[in-house]
Amino acid sequence: MRAARLIKMVLLLQSRPSMTAAELAQELEVSERTITRDALALSEAGVPVYADRGRAGGYRLIGGYRTRLTGLARSEAEALFLSGVPGALREMGLEDAASAARLKVSAALLPSLRDASDTAAQRFHLDAPGWYQEPGTPELLPAVAEAVWGDRIVMARYRDGERRLEPYGLVLKAGVWYLCARADGKSFRVYRIDRFTSVSVSGERFARDESFDLPAFWEERAAQFARSILRTEVVVRLSPDGARRLPHLTDRAAAVEALEAAGPPDGQGRVTATLAVESEEVAFSQLLSLGAELEVLEPARLRARFAEAAALLHTLYGPP
C-alpha cells in the first residue's frame, strides 16, 4: 500500500512543477504528516525530493529527475480508455486504476503537453443517466465488472433461478447497467444488473469468442427490443405540424416509418398514417399532447377516449 502511494507521489511531482503538502495529502488521501514522512523516505531512497520552505513552499523534484515507473498495468490501460466516463469508472470500481493511468501518462508527456487532460475535460463530458430520474448504482456491479475484465465465469441469481454466465461486456444505457453474457455456454443474452439478487465470481476463466462485437450486439438487441414492444397499431390523421412533432413523442423509428408509408395529403394538408405503438394506453398518453393537430381514426375505442378527453377539456375551457 505504502509503496504504491510513494510511486504515485513521485508521479504527481513529476507531472507538476511543485505541490504543497496539503495538495499532496488531498490527492493521496493521507495526512500532511504522512506526506512529510513519505518525502523523507523517497529522499533516503535516492529520489531527489526537495522541500521549499515558507508560505509559497512545497515539494518538487530537482535535477530534471525522471522516473521510469511509467509503464501501464493492464487494468490501468483498460481504465484509461474509459476515462471520459468517470461516473461509470467509479461505479465499476475502476476509479483508482484510471487515476494511476492518467498520472503515468502525464508523467511521460512533455511539460508543454501536460495540461492536455485538463483542456480535454473542459471540452467534453458524457452525462449517461436520463433526465428526470435518480441514477442508481447496482450493489453487485463491481463484482460483475471484475468478472467481465477477467473473463471469469459467474454464478448469478436472476429472477427465476441461478445461471452460469460468461460475462462478455457491460452497457450503461440511460443510467441503467446491463450485462451482455452467454448463458450456459449457449446464446448471448442481456441482463439488467440491478435485478441480480446475488453474484459469485468463479476462479474459472472462459475462452472468449474474439468475433463477439459488443457495440454491434447491443445495437441489434436494442432494435429488436424496440420493435418487440410495439404490438398495437393505430390509424391517425395528422396536420403538417402534427407530422413534424410525431417522431419526438413516440418511437422515432416507428413514426418515421409510418409517415414515409402515408399517402398524399388531403385537401386540408393532412396525411393518414398507420402507427405502431406499445399499447392503446401508451398511445393515448403520447398522442394527446398533439391536440387538434392529430385525429385518431382507429381503433374505435381509442377514438372514443380522445372524444371524451376533448369533451372534458371543452367543459373546463369552453364558454360558461
PDB file of N, CA and C in Angstrom, residues 119-194:
ATOM      1  N   THR A 119      -7.548  20.389 -20.559  1.00  0.00           N
ATOM      2  CA  THR A 119      -8.236  21.054 -21.668  1.00  0.00           C
ATOM      3  C   THR A 119      -9.276  20.129 -22.285  1.00  0.00           C
ATOM      4  N   ALA A 120      -9.004  18.822 -22.324  1.00  0.00           N
ATOM      5  CA  ALA A 120      -9.991  17.875 -22.856  1.00  0.00           C
ATOM      6  C   ALA A 120     -11.203  17.799 -21.939  1.00  0.00           C
ATOM      7  N   ALA A 121     -10.949  17.764 -20.618  1.00  0.00           N
ATOM      8  CA  ALA A 121     -12.058  17.676 -19.663  1.00  0.00           C
ATOM      9  C   ALA A 121     -12.945  18.904 -19.710  1.00  0.00           C
ATOM     10  N   GLN A 122     -12.355  20.058 -20.067  1.00  0.00           N
ATOM     11  CA  GLN A 122     -13.137  21.287 -20.175  1.00  0.00           C
ATOM     12  C   GLN A 122     -14.010  21.309 -21.424  1.00  0.00           C
ATOM     13  N   ARG A 123     -13.727  20.408 -22.368  1.00  0.00           N
ATOM     14  CA  ARG A 123     -14.411  20.452 -23.659  1.00  0.00           C
ATOM     15  C   ARG A 123     -15.305  19.257 -23.937  1.00  0.00           C
ATOM     16  N   PHE A 124     -15.236  18.210 -23.119  1.00  0.00           N
ATOM     17  CA  PHE A 124     -16.083  17.041 -23.344  1.00  0.00           C
ATOM     18  C   PHE A 124     -16.489  16.427 -22.020  1.00  0.00           C
ATOM     19  N   HIS A 125     -17.775  16.099 -21.914  1.00  0.00           N
ATOM     20  CA  HIS A 125     -18.293  15.420 -20.729  1.00  0.00           C
ATOM     21  C   HIS A 125     -19.455  14.541 -21.150  1.00  0.00           C
ATOM     22  N   LEU A 126     -19.463  13.305 -20.699  1.00  0.00           N
ATOM     23  CA  LEU A 126     -20.556  12.384 -21.001  1.00  0.00           C
ATOM     24  C   LEU A 126     -21.447  12.259 -19.788  1.00  0.00           C
ATOM     25  N   ASP A 127     -22.711  12.617 -19.954  1.00  0.00           N
ATOM     26  CA  ASP A 127     -23.706  12.504 -18.887  1.00  0.00           C
ATOM     27  C   ASP A 127     -24.632  11.359 -19.268  1.00  0.00           C
ATOM     28  N   ALA A 128     -24.351  10.165 -18.757  1.00  0.00           N
ATOM     29  CA  ALA A 128     -25.066   8.976 -19.214  1.00  0.00           C
ATOM     30  C   ALA A 128     -26.509   8.870 -18.716  1.00  0.00           C
ATOM     31  N   PRO A 129     -26.820   9.200 -17.450  1.00  0.00           N
ATOM     32  CA  PRO A 129     -28.200   8.999 -16.988  1.00  0.00           C
ATOM     33  C   PRO A 129     -29.213   9.839 -17.745  1.00  0.00           C
ATOM     34  N   GLY A 130     -30.443   9.310 -17.806  1.00  0.00           N
ATOM     35  CA  GLY A 130     -31.512  10.034 -18.465  1.00  0.00           C
ATOM     36  C   GLY A 130     -32.044  11.153 -17.585  1.00  0.00           C
ATOM     37  N   TRP A 131     -32.851  12.031 -18.194  1.00  0.00           N
ATOM     38  CA  TRP A 131     -33.456  13.134 -17.457  1.00  0.00           C
ATOM     39  C   TRP A 131     -34.547  12.603 -16.524  1.00  0.00           C
ATOM     40  N   TYR A 132     -34.820  13.402 -15.479  1.00  0.00           N
ATOM     41  CA  TYR A 132     -35.963  13.191 -14.593  1.00  0.00           C
ATOM     42  C   TYR A 132     -35.936  11.825 -13.893  1.00  0.00           C
ATOM     43  N   GLN A 133     -34.760  11.326 -13.594  1.00  0.00           N
ATOM     44  CA  GLN A 133     -34.688  10.103 -12.810  1.00  0.00           C
ATOM     45  C   GLN A 133     -33.409  10.120 -11.990  1.00  0.00           C
ATOM     46  N   GLU A 134     -33.468   9.506 -10.839  1.00  0.00           N
ATOM     47  CA  GLU A 134     -32.321   9.437  -9.958  1.00  0.00           C
ATOM     48  C   GLU A 134     -31.512   8.194 -10.303  1.00  0.00           C
ATOM     49  N   PRO A 135     -30.276   8.353 -10.824  1.00  0.00           N
ATOM     50  CA  PRO A 135     -29.497   7.177 -11.199  1.00  0.00           C
ATOM     51  C   PRO A 135     -29.092   6.381  -9.968  1.00  0.00           C
ATOM     52  N   GLY A 136     -29.139   5.074 -10.094  1.00  0.00           N
ATOM     53  CA  GLY A 136     -28.738   4.201  -9.005  1.00  0.00           C
ATOM     54  C   GLY A 136     -27.641   3.268  -9.456  1.00  0.00           C
ATOM     55  N   THR A 137     -26.705   2.964  -8.563  1.00  0.00           N
ATOM     56  CA  THR A 137     -25.622   2.046  -8.880  1.00  0.00           C
ATOM     57  C   THR A 137     -25.948   0.684  -8.311  1.00  0.00           C
ATOM     58  N   PRO A 138     -26.060  -0.371  -9.154  1.00  0.00           N
ATOM     59  CA  PRO A 138     -26.331  -1.701  -8.628  1.00  0.00           C
ATOM     60  C   PRO A 138     -25.244  -2.131  -7.651  1.00  0.00           C
ATOM     61  N   GLU A 139     -25.641  -2.667  -6.533  1.00  0.00           N
ATOM     62  CA  GLU A 139     -24.687  -3.074  -5.496  1.00  0.00           C
ATOM     63  C   GLU A 139     -23.692  -4.113  -6.016  1.00  0.00           C
ATOM     64  N   LEU A 140     -24.150  -4.956  -6.938  1.00  0.00           N
ATOM     65  CA  LEU A 140     -23.307  -6.049  -7.420  1.00  0.00           C
ATOM     66  C   LEU A 140     -22.466  -5.670  -8.638  1.00  0.00           C
ATOM     67  N   LEU A 141     -22.543  -4.417  -9.089  1.00  0.00           N
ATOM     68  CA  LEU A 141     -21.822  -4.019 -10.300  1.00  0.00           C
ATOM     69  C   LEU A 141     -20.310  -4.215 -10.210  1.00  0.00           C
ATOM     70  N   PRO A 142     -19.631  -3.803  -9.128  1.00  0.00           N
ATOM     71  CA  PRO A 142     -18.177  -4.008  -9.096  1.00  0.00           C
ATOM     72  C   PRO A 142     -17.763  -5.469  -9.263  1.00  0.00           C
ATOM     73  N   ALA A 143     -18.511  -6.396  -8.666  1.00  0.00           N
ATOM     74  CA  ALA A 143     -18.189  -7.824  -8.807  1.00  0.00           C
ATOM     75  C   ALA A 143     -18.390  -8.284 -10.242  1.00  0.00           C
ATOM     76  N   VAL A 144     -19.478  -7.824 -10.873  1.00  0.00           N
ATOM     77  CA  VAL A 144     -19.733  -8.192 -12.268  1.00  0.00           C
ATOM     78  C   VAL A 144     -18.654  -7.605 -13.168  1.00  0.00           C
ATOM     79  N   ALA A 145     -18.269  -6.342 -12.910  1.00  0.00           N
ATOM     80  CA  ALA A 145     -17.222  -5.705 -13.717  1.00  0.00           C
ATOM     81  C   ALA A 145     -15.899  -6.447 -13.581  1.00  0.00           C
ATOM     82  N   GLU A 146     -15.581  -6.896 -12.376  1.00  0.00           N
ATOM     83  CA  GLU A 146     -14.356  -7.669 -12.162  1.00  0.00           C
ATOM     84  C   GLU A 146     -14.366  -8.945 -13.001  1.00  0.00           C
ATOM     85  N   ALA A 147     -15.518  -9.609 -13.057  1.00  0.00           N
ATOM     86  CA  ALA A 147     -15.637 -10.827 -13.851  1.00  0.00           C
ATOM     87  C   ALA A 147     -15.510 -10.536 -15.339  1.00  0.00           C
ATOM     88  N   VAL A 148     -16.106  -9.423 -15.793  1.00  0.00           N
ATOM     89  CA  VAL A 148     -16.027  -9.051 -17.209  1.00  0.00           C
ATOM     90  C   VAL A 148     -14.578  -8.793 -17.603  1.00  0.00           C
ATOM     91  N   TRP A 149     -13.866  -8.031 -16.782  1.00  0.00           N
ATOM     92  CA  TRP A 149     -12.476  -7.684 -17.112  1.00  0.00           C
ATOM     93  C   TRP A 149     -11.547  -8.908 -17.030  1.00  0.00           C
ATOM     94  N   GLY A 150     -11.889  -9.858 -16.175  1.00  0.00           N
ATOM     95  CA  GLY A 150     -11.019 -11.026 -16.016  1.00  0.00           C
ATOM     96  C   GLY A 150     -11.459 -12.244 -16.793  1.00  0.00           C
ATOM     97  N   ASP A 151     -12.548 -12.119 -17.606  1.00  0.00           N
ATOM     98  CA  ASP A 151     -13.081 -13.270 -18.358  1.00  0.00           C
ATOM     99  C   ASP A 151     -13.346 -14.448 -17.422  1.00  0.00           C
ATOM    100  N   ARG A 152     -14.022 -14.177 -16.314  1.00  0.00           N
ATOM    101  CA  ARG A 152     -14.281 -15.217 -15.324  1.00  0.00           C
ATOM    102  C   ARG A 152     -15.771 -15.584 -15.283  1.00  0.00           C
ATOM    103  N   ILE A 153     -16.018 -16.856 -15.116  1.00  0.00           N
ATOM    104  CA  ILE A 153     -17.385 -17.369 -15.001  1.00  0.00           C
ATOM    105  C   ILE A 153     -18.044 -16.786 -13.747  1.00  0.00           C
ATOM    106  N   VAL A 154     -19.329 -16.436 -13.856  1.00  0.00           N
ATOM    107  CA  VAL A 154     -20.082 -16.008 -12.677  1.00  0.00           C
ATOM    108  C   VAL A 154     -21.330 -16.867 -12.530  1.00  0.00           C
ATOM    109  N   MET A 155     -21.707 -17.097 -11.292  1.00  0.00           N
ATOM    110  CA  MET A 155     -22.982 -17.723 -10.986  1.00  0.00           C
ATOM    111  C   MET A 155     -23.890 -16.612 -10.480  1.00  0.00           C
ATOM    112  N   ALA A 156     -24.918 -16.311 -11.262  1.00  0.00           N
ATOM    113  CA  ALA A 156     -25.789 -15.181 -10.941  1.00  0.00           C
ATOM    114  C   ALA A 156     -27.212 -15.666 -10.702  1.00  0.00           C
ATOM    115  N   ARG A 157     -27.783 -15.198  -9.607  1.00  0.00           N
ATOM    116  CA  ARG A 157     -29.199 -15.487  -9.346  1.00  0.00           C
ATOM    117  C   ARG A 157     -30.005 -14.353  -9.933  1.00  0.00           C
ATOM    118  N   TYR A 158     -30.923 -14.693 -10.847  1.00  0.00           N
ATOM    119  CA  TYR A 158     -31.641 -13.683 -11.625  1.00  0.00           C
ATOM    120  C   TYR A 158     -33.071 -14.134 -11.837  1.00  0.00           C
ATOM    121  N   ARG A 159     -34.016 -13.376 -11.278  1.00  0.00           N
ATOM    122  CA  ARG A 159     -35.439 -13.661 -11.426  1.00  0.00           C
ATOM    123  C   ARG A 159     -35.806 -15.057 -10.940  1.00  0.00           C
ATOM    124  N   ASP A 160     -35.805 -16.033 -11.868  1.00  0.00           N
ATOM    125  CA  ASP A 160     -36.398 -17.330 -11.550  1.00  0.00           C
ATOM    126  C   ASP A 160     -35.391 -18.417 -11.208  1.00  0.00           C
ATOM    127  N   GLY A 161     -34.119 -18.101 -11.076  1.00  0.00           N
ATOM    128  CA  GLY A 161     -33.154 -19.141 -10.740  1.00  0.00           C
ATOM    129  C   GLY A 161     -31.731 -18.678 -10.941  1.00  0.00           C
ATOM    130  N   GLU A 162     -30.817 -19.616 -10.748  1.00  0.00           N
ATOM    131  CA  GLU A 162     -29.396 -19.313 -10.877  1.00  0.00           C
ATOM    132  C   GLU A 162     -28.898 -19.721 -12.251  1.00  0.00           C
ATOM    133  N   ARG A 163     -28.020 -18.891 -12.818  1.00  0.00           N
ATOM    134  CA  ARG A 163     -27.477 -19.169 -14.138  1.00  0.00           C
ATOM    135  C   ARG A 163     -25.955 -19.092 -14.108  1.00  0.00           C
ATOM    136  N   ARG A 164     -25.342 -19.918 -14.930  1.00  0.00           N
ATOM    137  CA  ARG A 164     -23.887 -19.886 -15.113  1.00  0.00           C
ATOM    138  C   ARG A 164     -23.616 -19.014 -16.335  1.00  0.00           C
ATOM    139  N   LEU A 165     -22.969 -17.876 -16.128  1.00  0.00           N
ATOM    140  CA  LEU A 165     -22.819 -16.896 -17.187  1.00  0.00           C
ATOM    141  C   LEU A 165     -21.357 -16.669 -17.555  1.00  0.00           C
ATOM    142  N   GLU A 166     -21.145 -16.455 -18.841  1.00  0.00           N
ATOM    143  CA  GLU A 166     -19.850 -15.997 -19.333  1.00  0.00           C
ATOM    144  C   GLU A 166     -20.025 -14.508 -19.634  1.00  0.00           C
ATOM    145  N   PRO A 167     -19.556 -13.633 -18.750  1.00  0.00           N
ATOM    146  CA  PRO A 167     -19.816 -12.188 -18.895  1.00  0.00           C
ATOM    147  C   PRO A 167     -18.899 -11.542 -19.939  1.00  0.00           C
ATOM    148  N   TYR A 168     -19.486 -11.091 -21.045  1.00  0.00           N
ATOM    149  CA  TYR A 168     -18.701 -10.538 -22.143  1.00  0.00           C
ATOM    150  C   TYR A 168     -18.560  -9.026 -22.088  1.00  0.00           C
ATOM    151  N   GLY A 169     -19.594  -8.305 -21.648  1.00  0.00           N
ATOM    152  CA  GLY A 169     -19.486  -6.849 -21.690  1.00  0.00           C
ATOM    153  C   GLY A 169     -20.566  -6.172 -20.878  1.00  0.00           C
ATOM    154  N   LEU A 170     -20.293  -4.910 -20.523  1.00  0.00           N
ATOM    155  CA  LEU A 170     -21.225  -4.074 -19.779  1.00  0.00           C
ATOM    156  C   LEU A 170     -21.696  -2.922 -20.650  1.00  0.00           C
ATOM    157  N   VAL A 171     -22.958  -2.568 -20.493  1.00  0.00           N
ATOM    158  CA  VAL A 171     -23.532  -1.439 -21.224  1.00  0.00           C
ATOM    159  C   VAL A 171     -24.259  -0.546 -20.225  1.00  0.00           C
ATOM    160  N   LEU A 172     -23.969   0.740 -20.287  1.00  0.00           N
ATOM    161  CA  LEU A 172     -24.686   1.733 -19.478  1.00  0.00           C
ATOM    162  C   LEU A 172     -25.620   2.489 -20.404  1.00  0.00           C
ATOM    163  N   LYS A 173     -26.927   2.255 -20.246  1.00  0.00           N
ATOM    164  CA  LYS A 173     -27.933   2.861 -21.118  1.00  0.00           C
ATOM    165  C   LYS A 173     -28.871   3.714 -20.277  1.00  0.00           C
ATOM    166  N   ALA A 174     -28.812   5.029 -20.479  1.00  0.00           N
ATOM    167  CA  ALA A 174     -29.705   5.962 -19.785  1.00  0.00           C
ATOM    168  C   ALA A 174     -29.718   5.727 -18.277  1.00  0.00           C
ATOM    169  N   GLY A 175     -28.527   5.502 -17.698  1.00  0.00           N
ATOM    170  CA  GLY A 175     -28.417   5.345 -16.260  1.00  0.00           C
ATOM    171  C   GLY A 175     -28.661   3.944 -15.745  1.00  0.00           C
ATOM    172  N   VAL A 176     -28.948   2.985 -16.627  1.00  0.00           N
ATOM    173  CA  VAL A 176     -29.204   1.600 -16.228  1.00  0.00           C
ATOM    174  C   VAL A 176     -28.067   0.718 -16.752  1.00  0.00           C
ATOM    175  N   TRP A 177     -27.535  -0.136 -15.872  1.00  0.00           N
ATOM    176  CA  TRP A 177     -26.431  -1.029 -16.241  1.00  0.00           C
ATOM    177  C   TRP A 177     -26.966  -2.380 -16.712  1.00  0.00           C
ATOM    178  N   TYR A 178     -26.431  -2.848 -17.838  1.00  0.00           N
ATOM    179  CA  TYR A 178     -26.797  -4.154 -18.403  1.00  0.00           C
ATOM    180  C   TYR A 178     -25.545  -5.009 -18.585  1.00  0.00           C
ATOM    181  N   LEU A 179     -25.716  -6.305 -18.453  1.00  0.00           N
ATOM    182  CA  LEU A 179     -24.648  -7.262 -18.725  1.00  0.00           C
ATOM    183  C   LEU A 179     -24.996  -8.067 -19.963  1.00  0.00           C
ATOM    184  N   CYS A 180     -24.081  -8.097 -20.932  1.00  0.00           N
ATOM    185  CA  CYS A 180     -24.221  -8.951 -22.104  1.00  0.00           C
ATOM    186  C   CYS A 180     -23.400 -10.210 -21.834  1.00  0.00           C
ATOM    187  N   ALA A 181     -24.055 -11.347 -21.777  1.00  0.00           N
ATOM    188  CA  ALA A 181     -23.374 -12.569 -21.358  1.00  0.00           C
ATOM    189  C   ALA A 181     -23.909 -13.766 -22.131  1.00  0.00           C
ATOM    190  N   ARG A 182     -23.077 -14.801 -22.169  1.00  0.00           N
ATOM    191  CA  ARG A 182     -23.511 -16.056 -22.765  1.00  0.00           C
ATOM    192  C   ARG A 182     -23.954 -16.967 -21.632  1.00  0.00           C
ATOM    193  N   ALA A 183     -25.186 -17.431 -21.701  1.00  0.00           N
ATOM    194  CA  ALA A 183     -25.763 -18.244 -20.635  1.00  0.00           C
ATOM    195  C   ALA A 183     -25.509 -19.723 -20.892  1.00  0.00           C
ATOM    196  N   ASP A 184     -24.898 -20.390 -19.914  1.00  0.00           N
ATOM    197  CA  ASP A 184     -24.649 -21.834 -20.001  1.00  0.00           C
ATOM    198  C   ASP A 184     -23.922 -22.212 -21.283  1.00  0.00           C
ATOM    199  N   GLY A 185     -23.041 -21.333 -21.761  1.00  0.00           N
ATOM    200  CA  GLY A 185     -22.246 -21.642 -22.940  1.00  0.00           C
ATOM    201  C   GLY A 185     -23.022 -21.664 -24.235  1.00  0.00           C
ATOM    202  N   LYS A 186     -24.232 -21.085 -24.233  1.00  0.00           N
ATOM    203  CA  LYS A 186     -25.071 -21.135 -25.434  1.00  0.00           C
ATOM    204  C   LYS A 186     -25.203 -19.743 -26.050  1.00  0.00           C
ATOM    205  N   SER A 187     -26.430 -19.240 -26.140  1.00  0.00           N
ATOM    206  CA  SER A 187     -26.656 -17.968 -26.831  1.00  0.00           C
ATOM    207  C   SER A 187     -26.355 -16.785 -25.921  1.00  0.00           C
ATOM    208  N   PHE A 188     -26.108 -15.625 -26.549  1.00  0.00           N
ATOM    209  CA  PHE A 188     -25.876 -14.395 -25.814  1.00  0.00           C
ATOM    210  C   PHE A 188     -27.207 -13.759 -25.437  1.00  0.00           C
ATOM    211  N   ARG A 189     -27.259 -13.238 -24.211  1.00  0.00           N
ATOM    212  CA  ARG A 189     -28.459 -12.565 -23.736  1.00  0.00           C
ATOM    213  C   ARG A 189     -28.074 -11.304 -22.982  1.00  0.00           C
ATOM    214  N   VAL A 190     -29.077 -10.478 -22.678  1.00  0.00           N
ATOM    215  CA  VAL A 190     -28.860  -9.227 -21.956  1.00  0.00           C
ATOM    216  C   VAL A 190     -29.580  -9.311 -20.610  1.00  0.00           C
ATOM    217  N   TYR A 191     -28.886  -8.906 -19.544  1.00  0.00           N
ATOM    218  CA  TYR A 191     -29.438  -8.946 -18.193  1.00  0.00           C
ATOM    219  C   TYR A 191     -29.310  -7.578 -17.538  1.00  0.00           C
ATOM    220  N   ARG A 192     -30.362  -7.152 -16.852  1.00  0.00           N
ATOM    221  CA  ARG A 192     -30.276  -5.931 -16.047  1.00  0.00           C
ATOM    222  C   ARG A 192     -29.589  -6.274 -14.737  1.00  0.00           C
ATOM    223  N   ILE A 193     -28.472  -5.607 -14.449  1.00  0.00           N
ATOM    224  CA  ILE A 193     -27.675  -5.977 -13.284  1.00  0.00           C
ATOM    225  C   ILE A 193     -28.408  -5.675 -11.985  1.00  0.00           C
ATOM    226  N   ASP A 194     -29.260  -4.646 -11.977  1.00  0.00           N
ATOM    227  CA  ASP A 194     -29.960  -4.335 -10.733  1.00  0.00           C
ATOM    228  C   ASP A 194     -31.016  -5.382 -10.384  1.00  0.00           C
TER     229      ASP A 194
END
